[in-house]
Structure formats: C-alpha cells, structure tokens
Coordinates of C-alpha atoms in Angstrom, one line a residue:
Chain A
M1 CA -22.1 -38.2 -1.7
G2 CA -18.5 -39.2 -1.4
N3 CA -19.4 -41.8 1.2
T4 CA -22.2 -43.2 -1.1
L5 CA -19.7 -43.4 -3.9
A6 CA -17.2 -45.1 -1.7
I7 CA -19.8 -47.8 -0.8
A8 CA -20.8 -48.2 -4.5
H9 CA -17.2 -48.4 -5.5
K10 CA -16.5 -51.1 -2.9
E11 CA -19.6 -53.1 -4.1
I12 CA -18.5 -53.0 -7.7
K13 CA -15.0 -54.0 -6.8
S14 CA -16.3 -56.9 -4.8
Y15 CA -18.5 -58.1 -7.6
F16 CA -15.6 -58.0 -10.1
A17 CA -13.1 -59.5 -7.7
S18 CA -15.2 -62.5 -7.3
P19 CA -16.7 -64.7 -10.0
V20 CA -20.2 -63.3 -9.4
A21 CA -19.9 -60.5 -11.9
Y22 CA -18.4 -62.7 -14.7
V23 CA -20.9 -65.5 -14.2
V24 CA -23.9 -63.2 -14.1
I25 CA -22.8 -61.2 -17.1
G26 CA -21.5 -64.1 -19.1
F27 CA -24.5 -66.4 -18.7
S28 CA -27.0 -63.6 -19.2
A29 CA -25.1 -62.8 -22.5
I30 CA -25.5 -66.4 -23.6
L31 CA -29.3 -66.4 -22.9
F32 CA -29.7 -63.0 -24.5
G33 CA -27.9 -64.2 -27.6
W34 CA -30.2 -67.2 -27.7
F35 CA -33.3 -65.1 -27.6
F36 CA -31.8 -62.8 -30.1
I37 CA -31.1 -65.5 -32.6
N38 CA -34.6 -67.0 -32.3
L39 CA -36.3 -63.7 -32.8
L40 CA -33.9 -62.9 -35.7
Y41 CA -34.9 -66.1 -37.5
Y42 CA -38.5 -65.4 -36.9
F43 CA -38.1 -61.9 -38.2
D44 CA -36.2 -63.2 -41.2
R45 CA -38.9 -65.6 -42.2
A46 CA -41.7 -63.0 -41.6
S47 CA -39.9 -60.5 -43.8
M48 CA -39.6 -63.1 -46.6
Q49 CA -43.3 -63.7 -46.5
A50 CA -44.2 -60.0 -46.1
G51 CA -46.1 -58.4 -48.9
G52 CA -46.5 -61.8 -50.6
G53 CA -50.2 -61.9 -50.1
F54 CA -50.1 -65.4 -48.7
G55 CA -51.3 -64.6 -45.2
G56 CA -48.0 -62.9 -44.2
P57 CA -47.9 -59.4 -42.8
Q58 CA -48.1 -56.5 -45.2
T59 CA -45.0 -54.7 -43.9
V60 CA -42.4 -55.7 -41.3
N61 CA -40.8 -53.4 -38.8
V62 CA -37.6 -54.4 -37.1
N63 CA -38.5 -52.4 -34.0
E64 CA -41.9 -53.8 -33.6
M65 CA -41.2 -57.4 -34.5
L66 CA -37.7 -58.0 -33.2
I67 CA -36.6 -55.4 -30.7
S68 CA -39.8 -55.0 -28.7
P69 CA -40.2 -58.7 -28.1
L70 CA -36.5 -59.0 -27.3
F71 CA -36.9 -56.4 -24.5
M72 CA -39.7 -58.4 -23.1
N73 CA -37.6 -61.6 -23.2
V74 CA -34.8 -59.8 -21.3
S75 CA -37.2 -59.4 -18.4
V76 CA -37.2 -63.2 -18.1
I77 CA -33.4 -63.2 -17.8
L78 CA -33.6 -60.5 -15.1
L79 CA -36.1 -62.5 -13.1
F80 CA -33.4 -65.2 -12.7
T81 CA -30.2 -63.2 -12.6
L82 CA -31.0 -60.1 -10.5
P83 CA -31.7 -62.1 -7.3
L84 CA -28.1 -63.4 -7.7
I85 CA -26.8 -59.9 -7.7
T86 CA -28.7 -58.7 -4.7
M87 CA -28.8 -61.7 -2.4
R88 CA -25.4 -61.2 -1.1
T89 CA -25.5 -57.4 -0.6
Y90 CA -26.6 -57.3 3.1
A91 CA -26.8 -61.0 4.0
E92 CA -23.0 -61.4 3.3
E93 CA -22.1 -58.3 5.3
K94 CA -24.1 -59.6 8.2
R95 CA -22.7 -63.1 8.1
S96 CA -19.1 -62.0 7.9
G97 CA -19.5 -59.2 10.4
T98 CA -18.3 -56.5 8.0
I99 CA -21.7 -54.8 8.7
E100 CA -20.1 -53.8 12.0
L101 CA -17.5 -51.8 10.1
L102 CA -20.1 -50.0 8.0
L103 CA -22.4 -49.2 10.9
T104 CA -19.6 -47.9 13.2
S105 CA -18.1 -45.7 10.5
P106 CA -19.3 -42.1 10.1
L107 CA -21.9 -43.0 7.5
T108 CA -25.6 -42.7 7.5
D109 CA -27.9 -45.6 6.7
V110 CA -29.2 -43.8 3.6
Q111 CA -25.6 -43.4 2.3
I112 CA -25.0 -47.2 2.7
V113 CA -28.3 -48.2 1.1
I114 CA -28.0 -45.9 -1.9
G115 CA -24.3 -46.8 -2.3
K116 CA -25.2 -50.5 -2.4
F117 CA -28.1 -49.9 -4.8
L118 CA -25.8 -47.9 -7.1
G119 CA -23.2 -50.8 -7.0
C120 CA -25.9 -53.3 -8.0
L121 CA -27.1 -50.9 -10.7
V122 CA -23.7 -50.6 -12.3
L123 CA -23.2 -54.4 -12.4
Y124 CA -26.7 -54.6 -14.0
G125 CA -25.7 -51.8 -16.4
A126 CA -22.6 -53.8 -17.4
M127 CA -24.9 -56.8 -18.1
L128 CA -27.2 -54.7 -20.3
A129 CA -24.2 -53.2 -22.1
I130 CA -23.4 -56.6 -23.6
T131 CA -26.7 -56.5 -25.4
L132 CA -25.6 -53.3 -27.2
V133 CA -23.5 -55.6 -29.4
H134 CA -26.6 -57.3 -30.7
M135 CA -28.2 -54.0 -31.3
G136 CA -25.0 -53.0 -33.2
F137 CA -25.7 -55.9 -35.6
L138 CA -29.2 -54.7 -36.3
F139 CA -27.9 -51.2 -37.0
A140 CA -25.1 -52.6 -39.3
F141 CA -27.4 -54.7 -41.4
G142 CA -30.8 -52.9 -41.1
N143 CA -32.0 -49.6 -40.1
P144 CA -34.0 -49.7 -36.9
E145 CA -35.1 -46.5 -35.2
W146 CA -32.9 -45.6 -32.3
R147 CA -35.5 -43.7 -30.2
P148 CA -37.7 -46.7 -29.4
I149 CA -34.6 -48.6 -28.5
A150 CA -33.5 -45.9 -26.1
A151 CA -36.9 -46.0 -24.5
G152 CA -36.7 -49.7 -24.2
Y153 CA -33.3 -49.5 -22.4
L154 CA -34.7 -46.8 -20.1
G155 CA -37.6 -49.2 -19.3
L156 CA -35.2 -52.1 -18.7
I157 CA -33.0 -50.0 -16.4
L158 CA -36.1 -48.8 -14.4
M159 CA -37.5 -52.3 -14.2
G160 CA -34.1 -53.7 -13.1
G161 CA -33.9 -50.9 -10.6
C162 CA -37.2 -52.1 -9.1
F163 CA -36.0 -55.7 -8.9
L164 CA -32.6 -54.6 -7.4
S165 CA -34.1 -52.3 -4.8
L166 CA -36.6 -55.0 -3.8
G167 CA -33.8 -57.6 -3.7
L168 CA -31.7 -55.3 -1.5
F169 CA -34.6 -55.0 0.9
I170 CA -35.0 -58.7 1.1
S171 CA -31.3 -59.3 1.6
S172 CA -31.4 -56.8 4.5
L173 CA -33.8 -59.1 6.3
T174 CA -31.6 -62.1 6.6
R175 CA -28.0 -63.2 7.1
N176 CA -28.4 -66.2 4.8
Q177 CA -27.7 -65.6 1.2
I178 CA -29.7 -68.6 -0.1
V179 CA -32.8 -67.5 1.8
A180 CA -32.3 -64.0 0.5
G181 CA -31.9 -65.3 -3.1
M182 CA -34.9 -67.7 -3.0
V183 CA -37.3 -65.2 -1.4
T184 CA -36.2 -62.5 -3.8
F185 CA -36.8 -64.9 -6.8
A186 CA -40.2 -65.8 -5.4
V187 CA -41.3 -62.2 -4.9
F188 CA -40.0 -61.2 -8.3
L189 CA -42.0 -64.0 -9.9
L190 CA -45.0 -63.0 -8.0
F191 CA -44.8 -59.4 -9.1
W192 CA -44.4 -60.7 -12.6
V193 CA -47.4 -63.0 -12.7
I194 CA -49.6 -61.0 -10.3
N195 CA -51.9 -59.8 -13.2
W196 CA -52.4 -63.3 -14.6
I197 CA -55.4 -63.6 -12.4
A198 CA -56.6 -60.2 -13.5
S199 CA -59.0 -61.4 -16.3
F200 CA -60.9 -63.5 -13.7
T201 CA -61.5 -60.6 -11.3
G202 CA -63.7 -57.6 -11.4
P203 CA -62.8 -54.4 -13.3
T204 CA -61.4 -52.6 -10.2
M205 CA -59.3 -55.5 -9.1
Q206 CA -58.1 -56.0 -12.7
T207 CA -56.8 -52.4 -12.9
V208 CA -55.1 -52.7 -9.5
L209 CA -53.4 -56.0 -10.4
N210 CA -52.3 -54.8 -13.8
Y211 CA -50.9 -51.7 -12.2
L212 CA -48.9 -53.7 -9.7
S213 CA -47.3 -56.0 -12.2
I214 CA -43.7 -54.9 -12.8
T215 CA -43.5 -56.3 -16.3
E216 CA -46.9 -54.8 -17.4
H217 CA -45.3 -51.4 -17.2
L218 CA -42.4 -52.5 -19.4
N219 CA -44.7 -53.1 -22.4
D220 CA -45.0 -49.5 -23.3
F221 CA -41.3 -48.8 -22.9
A222 CA -40.5 -51.8 -25.1
R223 CA -42.7 -50.4 -27.8
G224 CA -40.9 -47.1 -27.5
V225 CA -43.4 -45.2 -25.5
I226 CA -42.3 -43.2 -22.4
D227 CA -45.4 -42.7 -20.3
T228 CA -45.1 -40.7 -17.2
S229 CA -47.4 -43.0 -15.3
H230 CA -45.0 -45.8 -15.8
L231 CA -42.1 -43.6 -14.8
V232 CA -43.9 -42.7 -11.6
Y233 CA -44.6 -46.3 -10.9
Y234 CA -41.0 -47.4 -11.3
V235 CA -39.4 -44.5 -9.5
S236 CA -41.8 -44.7 -6.6
F237 CA -41.4 -48.5 -6.4
I238 CA -37.6 -48.0 -6.2
A239 CA -37.9 -45.2 -3.6
F240 CA -40.2 -47.2 -1.5
S241 CA -38.1 -50.3 -1.5
L242 CA -35.0 -48.3 -0.6
F243 CA -36.9 -46.6 2.2
L244 CA -37.9 -50.1 3.5
T245 CA -34.3 -51.2 3.3
V246 CA -33.1 -48.2 5.4
R247 CA -35.8 -48.9 8.0
S248 CA -34.9 -52.6 8.0
V249 CA -31.2 -51.8 8.6
D250 CA -32.1 -49.4 11.4
S251 CA -34.4 -51.9 13.1
E252 CA -31.7 -54.5 12.9
R253 CA -29.7 -52.3 15.3
W254 CA -32.6 -52.6 17.8
R255 CA -33.0 -56.3 17.4
G256 CA -29.2 -56.8 17.7
Chain B
M1 CA -12.7 -39.6 27.2
I2 CA -15.5 -42.1 27.5
E3 CA -18.4 -41.9 29.9
V4 CA -21.0 -44.5 30.4
Q5 CA -24.0 -43.6 32.6
H6 CA -26.5 -46.2 33.7
L7 CA -26.3 -48.0 30.4
T8 CA -28.9 -50.7 29.9
R9 CA -29.4 -52.8 26.8
R10 CA -32.1 -55.4 26.5
Y11 CA -32.7 -57.9 23.8
G12 CA -36.4 -58.6 24.1
P13 CA -36.9 -60.1 27.6
T14 CA -33.2 -60.6 28.3
T15 CA -31.1 -57.9 29.7
A16 CA -27.6 -58.1 28.3
V17 CA -26.2 -55.0 30.0
D18 CA -27.8 -53.8 33.2
D19 CA -27.2 -50.3 34.6
V20 CA -23.5 -50.1 33.8
S21 CA -21.6 -46.9 34.6
F22 CA -17.9 -46.2 34.3
R23 CA -15.6 -43.5 33.1
V24 CA -12.4 -43.7 31.1
E25 CA -10.1 -40.6 31.3
S26 CA -8.3 -39.3 28.2
G27 CA -5.1 -41.3 27.5
E28 CA -6.2 -44.1 29.9
V29 CA -6.2 -47.8 29.0
L30 CA -9.2 -49.6 30.5
G31 CA -9.5 -53.3 30.7
F32 CA -12.9 -54.8 30.3
L33 CA -13.1 -58.2 31.9
G34 CA -15.8 -60.7 32.2
P35 CA -16.8 -64.3 31.4
N36 CA -18.4 -65.0 28.0
G37 CA -21.9 -63.5 27.8
A38 CA -21.2 -61.0 30.5
G39 CA -22.2 -58.1 28.2
K40 CA -18.7 -56.9 27.2
T41 CA -19.4 -57.0 23.4
T42 CA -22.8 -55.4 23.9
T43 CA -21.4 -52.5 25.9
M44 CA -18.7 -52.0 23.2
R45 CA -21.3 -52.1 20.5
V46 CA -23.4 -49.4 22.2
L47 CA -20.2 -47.3 22.6
T48 CA -19.4 -47.5 18.9
G49 CA -22.9 -46.7 17.8
Y50 CA -23.5 -50.1 16.3
M51 CA -26.6 -50.5 18.4
P52 CA -28.6 -48.1 20.6
A53 CA -28.9 -48.4 24.3
S54 CA -32.3 -49.3 25.8
D55 CA -31.6 -46.9 28.6
G56 CA -28.8 -44.7 29.9
K57 CA -26.2 -42.7 28.1
A58 CA -22.8 -43.2 26.5
I59 CA -20.6 -40.2 25.8
V60 CA -17.5 -40.8 23.6
A61 CA -15.0 -38.1 23.0
G62 CA -17.5 -35.5 24.2
Y63 CA -20.4 -36.6 22.0
D64 CA -23.4 -38.5 23.0
V65 CA -23.4 -41.6 20.7
S66 CA -27.2 -41.6 20.3
E67 CA -27.6 -37.8 19.7
H68 CA -24.5 -37.1 17.6
P69 CA -23.6 -40.5 16.2
L70 CA -21.6 -39.3 13.2
E71 CA -19.4 -37.0 15.4
A72 CA -18.8 -39.8 17.9
K73 CA -18.0 -42.3 15.2
R74 CA -15.5 -40.0 13.5
R75 CA -13.6 -40.1 16.8
T76 CA -13.8 -43.8 17.5
G77 CA -11.9 -46.7 16.1
Y78 CA -13.4 -50.1 16.7
L79 CA -12.0 -53.6 16.3
P80 CA -14.9 -56.0 16.6
E81 CA -14.6 -59.6 17.9
T82 CA -14.2 -60.9 14.3
P83 CA -12.1 -58.5 12.2
P84 CA -14.5 -57.0 9.7
L85 CA -12.6 -57.8 6.5
Y86 CA -13.8 -58.2 2.9
P87 CA -12.3 -61.6 1.8
E88 CA -12.1 -60.6 -1.9
M89 CA -10.2 -57.4 -1.3
T90 CA -6.5 -57.0 -0.9
V91 CA -5.2 -55.6 2.4
R92 CA -4.2 -52.3 0.8
D93 CA -7.6 -52.0 -1.1
Y94 CA -9.4 -52.8 2.1
L95 CA -7.6 -50.3 4.2
T96 CA -8.0 -47.6 1.5
F97 CA -11.7 -48.2 1.5
V98 CA -11.8 -47.9 5.3
A99 CA -9.8 -44.6 5.1
R100 CA -12.4 -43.4 2.6
I101 CA -15.4 -44.2 4.7
K102 CA -13.7 -42.9 7.9
G103 CA -13.4 -39.6 6.2
V104 CA -9.6 -39.4 5.7
P105 CA -9.1 -36.8 3.0
R106 CA -8.0 -38.1 -0.4
S107 CA -4.5 -36.5 -0.3
E108 CA -3.7 -38.2 3.0
R109 CA -5.2 -41.6 2.3
K110 CA -2.0 -43.2 0.9
T111 CA 0.2 -42.1 3.7
R112 CA -2.3 -43.0 6.4
V113 CA -2.8 -46.5 4.9
N114 CA 0.9 -47.1 4.8
A115 CA 1.3 -45.7 8.4
A116 CA -1.4 -48.0 9.7
M117 CA 0.1 -51.0 7.9
D118 CA 3.5 -50.1 9.3
R119 CA 2.3 -49.7 12.8
T120 CA 0.6 -53.1 12.8
R121 CA 3.3 -54.8 10.8
V122 CA 1.1 -56.1 7.9
M123 CA 3.1 -54.3 5.2
D124 CA 4.4 -57.6 3.8
M125 CA 0.8 -58.8 3.2
A126 CA -0.3 -55.5 1.6
D127 CA -1.2 -57.1 -1.7
R128 CA -2.6 -60.4 -0.3
H129 CA -6.3 -61.0 -0.4
C130 CA -7.9 -60.8 3.1
A131 CA -9.4 -64.3 2.7
K132 CA -5.9 -65.7 2.5
L133 CA -4.5 -64.2 5.6
S134 CA -3.8 -66.2 8.8
K135 CA -5.8 -65.5 11.9
G136 CA -3.0 -63.4 13.3
Y137 CA -2.7 -61.2 10.2
K138 CA -6.5 -60.8 10.0
Q139 CA -6.5 -59.6 13.6
R140 CA -3.7 -57.1 12.9
V141 CA -5.4 -55.8 9.7
G142 CA -8.5 -55.3 11.8
L143 CA -6.4 -53.3 14.2
A144 CA -4.9 -51.3 11.3
Q145 CA -8.5 -50.6 10.3
A146 CA -9.4 -49.3 13.8
L147 CA -6.3 -47.0 13.8
M148 CA -6.9 -45.7 10.3
H149 CA -8.3 -42.2 11.0
N150 CA -6.2 -41.7 14.2
P151 CA -9.2 -41.7 16.4
E152 CA -9.3 -40.3 19.9
V153 CA -11.0 -43.3 21.3
L154 CA -10.1 -46.9 20.5
I155 CA -12.5 -49.8 21.4
L156 CA -10.9 -53.2 21.0
D157 CA -12.8 -56.4 21.4
E158 CA -10.3 -59.0 22.3
P159 CA -7.4 -57.6 20.3
T160 CA -5.0 -60.4 21.0
A161 CA -7.4 -63.3 20.2
G162 CA -5.9 -65.7 17.8
L163 CA -2.4 -64.3 17.9
D164 CA 0.8 -66.3 18.7
P165 CA 2.8 -65.4 21.8
K166 CA 5.2 -63.2 19.9
Q167 CA 2.4 -61.3 18.2
I168 CA 0.6 -61.0 21.5
I169 CA 3.6 -59.3 23.1
E170 CA 3.9 -57.0 20.1
T171 CA 0.2 -56.1 20.1
R172 CA 0.3 -55.4 23.8
K173 CA 3.3 -53.1 23.3
L174 CA 1.4 -51.3 20.5
I175 CA -1.6 -50.8 22.8
T176 CA 0.6 -49.5 25.6
E177 CA 2.2 -47.1 23.1
L178 CA -1.2 -46.0 21.8
G179 CA -2.4 -45.3 25.3
G180 CA -1.4 -41.8 26.3
D181 CA -2.7 -40.1 23.1
H182 CA -5.7 -42.4 22.7
T183 CA -8.3 -43.4 25.2
I184 CA -8.6 -47.2 25.0
I185 CA -11.1 -49.8 26.1
L186 CA -10.0 -53.3 25.5
S187 CA -11.9 -56.5 26.4
T188 CA -10.1 -59.7 27.1
H189 CA -10.3 -63.1 28.7
I190 CA -6.6 -63.2 29.3
L191 CA -6.0 -61.8 32.8
P192 CA -2.3 -61.1 32.8
E193 CA -2.9 -59.0 29.8
V194 CA -4.9 -56.4 31.8
S195 CA -2.4 -56.2 34.5
Q196 CA 0.3 -55.5 31.9
T197 CA -1.5 -53.1 29.6
C198 CA -4.3 -51.5 31.5
Q199 CA -4.3 -48.8 34.1
R200 CA -7.8 -49.7 35.3
I201 CA -10.1 -52.7 35.2
V202 CA -13.8 -53.0 34.9
I203 CA -15.0 -56.4 35.8
I204 CA -18.5 -57.2 34.5
N205 CA -20.6 -60.2 35.1
K206 CA -24.2 -61.0 34.0
G207 CA -24.5 -57.5 32.6
R208 CA -23.5 -55.8 35.8
V209 CA -20.3 -54.1 36.9
V210 CA -18.8 -56.0 39.9
A211 CA -15.6 -54.0 40.2
V212 CA -13.8 -51.0 38.9
D213 CA -10.3 -50.4 40.1
T214 CA -6.6 -50.5 39.3
P215 CA -5.1 -54.1 39.1
E216 CA -3.0 -53.4 42.2
N217 CA -5.9 -52.2 44.3
L218 CA -8.0 -55.1 43.2
M219 CA -5.4 -57.5 44.3
S220 CA -4.7 -55.9 47.6
R221 CA -8.3 -55.1 48.4
L222 CA -9.4 -58.7 47.9
G223 CA -6.2 -60.2 49.3
G224 CA -7.0 -58.5 52.7
S225 CA -3.7 -59.7 54.2
E226 CA -0.2 -60.3 53.0
T227 CA 0.8 -63.9 52.7
L228 CA 4.3 -65.3 52.3
Y229 CA 5.5 -68.7 51.3
I230 CA 8.5 -70.0 53.2
Q231 CA 10.3 -73.3 52.8
I232 CA 12.7 -74.4 55.4
D233 CA 14.9 -77.4 56.3
A234 CA 14.0 -77.7 60.0
S235 CA 15.5 -81.2 60.2
G236 CA 12.5 -82.8 61.8
S237 CA 11.7 -80.3 64.5
D238 CA 8.3 -78.5 64.5
A239 CA 8.7 -75.0 63.2
T240 CA 5.1 -73.8 63.4
A241 CA 5.4 -72.6 67.0
T242 CA 8.6 -70.8 66.3
L243 CA 7.1 -69.0 63.3
E244 CA 3.9 -68.1 65.1
A245 CA 5.9 -66.5 67.9
I246 CA 7.3 -63.8 65.6
P247 CA 5.4 -60.5 66.2
G248 CA 3.1 -59.4 63.3
I249 CA 2.3 -62.9 62.1
T250 CA -1.3 -63.8 62.3
K251 CA -1.4 -67.3 60.9
V252 CA 1.0 -70.1 59.9
A253 CA -0.4 -72.9 57.8
P254 CA 1.7 -75.9 56.8
A255 CA 1.6 -76.1 53.0
D256 CA 3.7 -79.1 52.0
V257 CA 6.2 -81.4 53.6
R258 CA 8.9 -83.2 51.5
G259 CA 11.3 -85.3 53.7
S260 CA 13.0 -82.8 56.0
L261 CA 11.8 -79.9 54.0
A262 CA 8.7 -78.1 55.1
G263 CA 6.7 -75.4 53.4
F264 CA 4.4 -72.9 55.2
E265 CA 2.1 -70.2 54.2
V266 CA 2.6 -67.4 56.6
S267 CA 0.0 -64.6 56.8
S268 CA 0.8 -61.2 58.4
E269 CA -1.0 -58.0 59.0
M270 CA -1.5 -55.8 56.0
G271 CA 1.4 -53.5 55.4
H272 CA 3.6 -55.3 57.9
D273 CA 6.7 -56.8 56.3
V274 CA 7.8 -59.7 58.3
R275 CA 10.4 -61.1 55.9
R276 CA 13.5 -59.9 57.8
E277 CA 12.2 -61.3 61.1
L278 CA 11.2 -64.6 59.5
A279 CA 14.6 -65.1 57.9
A280 CA 16.4 -64.1 61.2
A281 CA 14.3 -66.5 63.2
V282 CA 14.9 -69.4 60.8
V283 CA 18.6 -68.8 60.5
G284 CA 18.9 -68.2 64.2
R285 CA 17.6 -71.7 64.9
G286 CA 20.2 -73.1 62.6
W287 CA 17.6 -74.2 60.0
G288 CA 18.1 -73.9 56.3
L289 CA 16.1 -71.2 54.5
L290 CA 15.4 -72.5 51.1
E291 CA 12.6 -70.2 49.8
L292 CA 10.8 -67.1 50.8
R293 CA 8.4 -65.4 48.4
P294 CA 5.3 -63.3 48.6
L295 CA 2.0 -65.0 47.7
R296 CA -0.7 -62.7 46.3
M297 CA -4.1 -63.3 45.2
S298 CA -3.8 -63.5 41.5
L299 CA -6.1 -61.7 39.1
E300 CA -7.5 -65.1 38.1
E301 CA -8.6 -65.7 41.7
I302 CA -10.0 -62.2 42.0
F303 CA -11.8 -62.7 38.8
L304 CA -13.3 -66.0 39.8
H305 CA -14.1 -64.7 43.2
L306 CA -16.0 -61.8 41.7
T307 CA -17.7 -63.5 38.9
T308 CA -18.8 -66.8 40.5
E309 CA -20.0 -65.6 43.9
D310 CA -23.1 -63.6 44.1
T311 CA -22.1 -62.5 47.5
A312 CA -19.0 -61.0 46.1
A313 CA -21.1 -58.8 43.9
A314 CA -23.2 -57.8 46.8
D315 CA -20.1 -57.0 48.9
T316 CA -18.8 -54.2 46.8
P317 CA -21.6 -52.3 45.1
E318 CA -20.7 -49.0 46.7
Q319 CA -17.2 -48.7 45.3
T320 CA -18.0 -50.4 42.0
S321 CA -20.9 -48.8 40.4
M322 CA -19.4 -45.3 40.7
G323 CA -18.6 -43.4 37.6
A324 CA -15.3 -42.1 38.8
P325 CA -12.4 -44.3 39.9
P326 CA -12.6 -44.8 43.6
E327 CA -9.1 -43.8 44.3
P328 CA -7.8 -41.4 41.7
A329 CA -4.6 -41.0 43.6
T330 CA -3.5 -44.5 42.7
L331 CA -3.8 -43.8 39.0
P332 CA -0.5 -43.7 37.1
E333 CA 0.7 -40.3 36.1
E334 CA -0.1 -40.3 32.4
A335 CA -3.7 -41.3 33.1
T336 CA -4.6 -37.9 34.4
H337 CA -3.6 -35.9 31.4
G338 CA -3.0 -36.5 27.7

C-alpha cells in the first residue's frame, strides 16, 4: 500500500511539476465552460417558452435539460484529454530508462500499475473538480437536485477510469509517447462510436455493441440512475485493463 | 555475496549471455570487462531482477533473484548505464522518492537522503531539477540512488562514464571505500580502472566468460615471461651478444636505435630477476646505462588478446568458467571476510 501510494505521489508530482497538468486542466476548463454557457442559454430560452403553450415544453427541469446533457458533453472532452494524461505514464519511463529504477526496486508490478493508475485518477479528479464551480452557479441561482448530480459525477469518474486504465495499458506497449497518445485516442474513439453501427445489425449484435460502448453506460448515470449493470461494466473494464497492463509490463521483461 | 551459475539469456534467436558463471565474495569488488555488446549490461540486468534469465541461476545476497525477487532487490543497489532520473524532480525530491520505494522507514528517510548526497558530493545541487544537472552530477545522483538503502550488493554499470578526471578519481575512491562492507560488481571500458579498484576481473566477450582472475594474475599469466627495457650508450659496439651472454636471459631484441643510443627488449625466465646482472654487465663494459625498466603486458593488451582472438578463448576455458576464483590465495585480505 505504501509503495502504491509512493508511486501515485510521484506521478502526481511529475504532472504538476511539468506543464502537463496545467494545460490539461486549464484547457478542459475552457471547453467545459463553453459547453456550459451554450447549454445554459438553451435552457434559459426553453424555460422562457415553457408553459406558454406555443410548442414549448410544459415544465423545465434543470437536471434533465442542463446537467444531464452537460455530463454527456464532458465525455467529449475526456476523449481528447485523457490520452494526453496517460500517454506518458509508461512510454516516458521506458524511454528515459527510469523504468529500470522501478523494476529493480522492491516493488511488485501490481503496485506500480495501481500507483500509476491512482496518479492519473487524481489528476483527472482535479480536472473534474473545476466543473464544480459551474455546478455552484446552478445551486446559487436555481435549485437543482444534488443526487442526480452526484450520480453523474460517479459515472464520469468510472468512465474516466476506463479510459485511463486503457490508456495506461496502451502506454505500456510502446516507448514512444506520440504512438501511445494516438493509439489511445483511436481506441477511445472506437469504443465511443462502436454502437453507431448497432441499428444496422441484428438484435443480438445490437445488444453486444451497445453493451461495449463506454459512453452508452454513461447515459443512465448522467440521468441520475445508478444501475449495477453499468457499475459492473465499468469496474470490470478497469480491472481487466489494469490486469492487461500488469501482464504487459511483465512480458516486457522477457522481451528485454 | 553474488553467485551466478550457468546464466543464459536469449533475446529471441540471439544469445546475449551464454552459460556465464562466476562468484563474488562478500566485500569484494569485481570488475566486469568486455567490449560493447558483450553481455555486461544484460548480466547486470538479470542480477538486479530487471529481467529474468532464460536459463541458469543468479543468487544475490543469499536470495535467488527469480524465486525471491523482492528480498533480493531489497539488498541490491543498481546504477544502470543511464542514471534513472526524473527530469522534473529536484535531486532531493528524487532521492526521497527512491528512499520511499526502496523501503527506507519514514523516520530515517531524511538522514539517509542527506547521507547519500553527502557521500556522492551532490549536496550543492540538492534543490536543482535533475534535467538541469551536468552529466557528471547525473551520474553521481544515480550513484546516490544506488546507495540509498545501504544495500549489501552494489551493481554499477559504468559508474565513471561521463565524469571528468577529478570526479573519476573521487568516484573510484568512493567505490574502494564501499568495497569491504558492500559486495560490488562494476562494469567498465576503462581498463586502468579495474586494476585500481577491483580485486578480481571477469572478462566477458560475445556473452561468454573468457577469463576470471586477479589483475596481477592475468598479467603474469598472459605475459608468460618477464621483459625489461634497457637503453644503453654502447658507443657503436654491438651490445646484443654481451647481453645474451648473461645467464637467465632468453632473448634480446633490439627495440630502437638513436645515434649512439640503443634500446633493447630483454626477456628473461619467469621469476628470474636479471636487473643486477644486466646493470653490472653494461657498466663493466664502460657503457652508459640510461634506462632500465620492466615491461609488462598491459591490461589493454590482455583484454585485446582475450576478446579478439577466438583461440585465446579456447586456451583458457578450464580456469575461466569456474565459479570460484582459481587461486584464492592471491586474493587480498579483505576479500575473504567482511
């Protein structure tokens, strides 16, 4: 445990000592703010028209019309930014030779992998924490329900965890950061759009593809529903990716 | 104590290390010599648990590195070829992180980090980022990293690479100091370094051990005979016959002639010191004796001899691939205990 935390601590320190953390957090905040303002204007207009009987909605709900779509939009930001967080994790250590320090220290591979994953997760958490400011505005000027919001954040953390663990695995396969970043981005995107083809396939295939899509599982969380099947999906996705990473680090020793 | 038994490491079809066996006693400093690509780094990586062996065994500080990797790693300090530094961390932060993952208890971390920085003289760079260090400082921070948890065994891959002459001398001194309470393997290209710091040498070529011995033994074994260089002013007369007539001398070869000065390489039987007779004969003839010095086969020559000639490798397989040193009696005192 201490060793895992030591690795996590080192990862976080590295992120914040380099521009990586500030660039990732800063620019994500700008994008998030942009999405927020757009949805806010949309919500504002909808609430003006509400109940007017001129084709507008009968009632408006800030959770349903603003927060839920906002969470879905955040997943777009994650698609682009999370590869930037994970691409260096292993690739950089291999290129600079610091991996030799880690692998010759009294640490297990699992401790190293989990430590790195936690480090990424904390940086991602810091990125999400910025969005609490926007939520603060909603609470200050409206009265949204906090429970669906909490569920939405849980969903985002779990989905981010999937992306991060997968990115970690891809980074462990190469010593080139750019390759790691590009492949991670491509795989993320693929997992995102994998169910686009679902409506053209048979019912079985459709279910499978929908189940595989990382973002499909976020829908319910964004709406405030915590469904155990989604929890199982995310947690097993993360566990499997981390397992693959451990195996990949181990096989690296054999390949040399 | 380090014991390597029939160690083999293959990368796909290529064999980087082929049936290597040797033993390093506690407190001994062993030099690991070989041309580039001979398998030095690979052997060290197996010993440190960085990669597994394809075959054979490596025992470090009493633990088999493949069966008890964590126990072995706890007792090993390793300086890889490129010092494993995190560029964005300061020296102190970096060493504190190393102390943490090497299992130094929290209460001792600060003192151990300071001690390691003191020992390797990097204290003045403590708050500098690793990326901004010169090559020499990087190397020394790497060494501080290896010493951090005061390991029984130190494995140093070219510890003096990139250092300036003054730093090289300081580092060699440090290694000599560390020998005695640490078991050390160091690899190097610089041959005088091994004769100065190491009690024994393993010469490796193309993945195979070609020689294991003390520097002195290697020199005398491969020298075969003792050779002297003598320069005399024989004022035109031929000195060869006079010199050959001295008992014990086996060969006299003219080396250089400069005006009336003539230099000769005089070989004698092993263990037969002919310097007094030589000097007496020269002076007795009324010639001038300008220079008389022993010529030995240098380590460079031995090294080239062993690593370039396949015949040389075939000559000495009996003595070389043994685990134990061939002549323990020749080991310096401190090598046998400590």
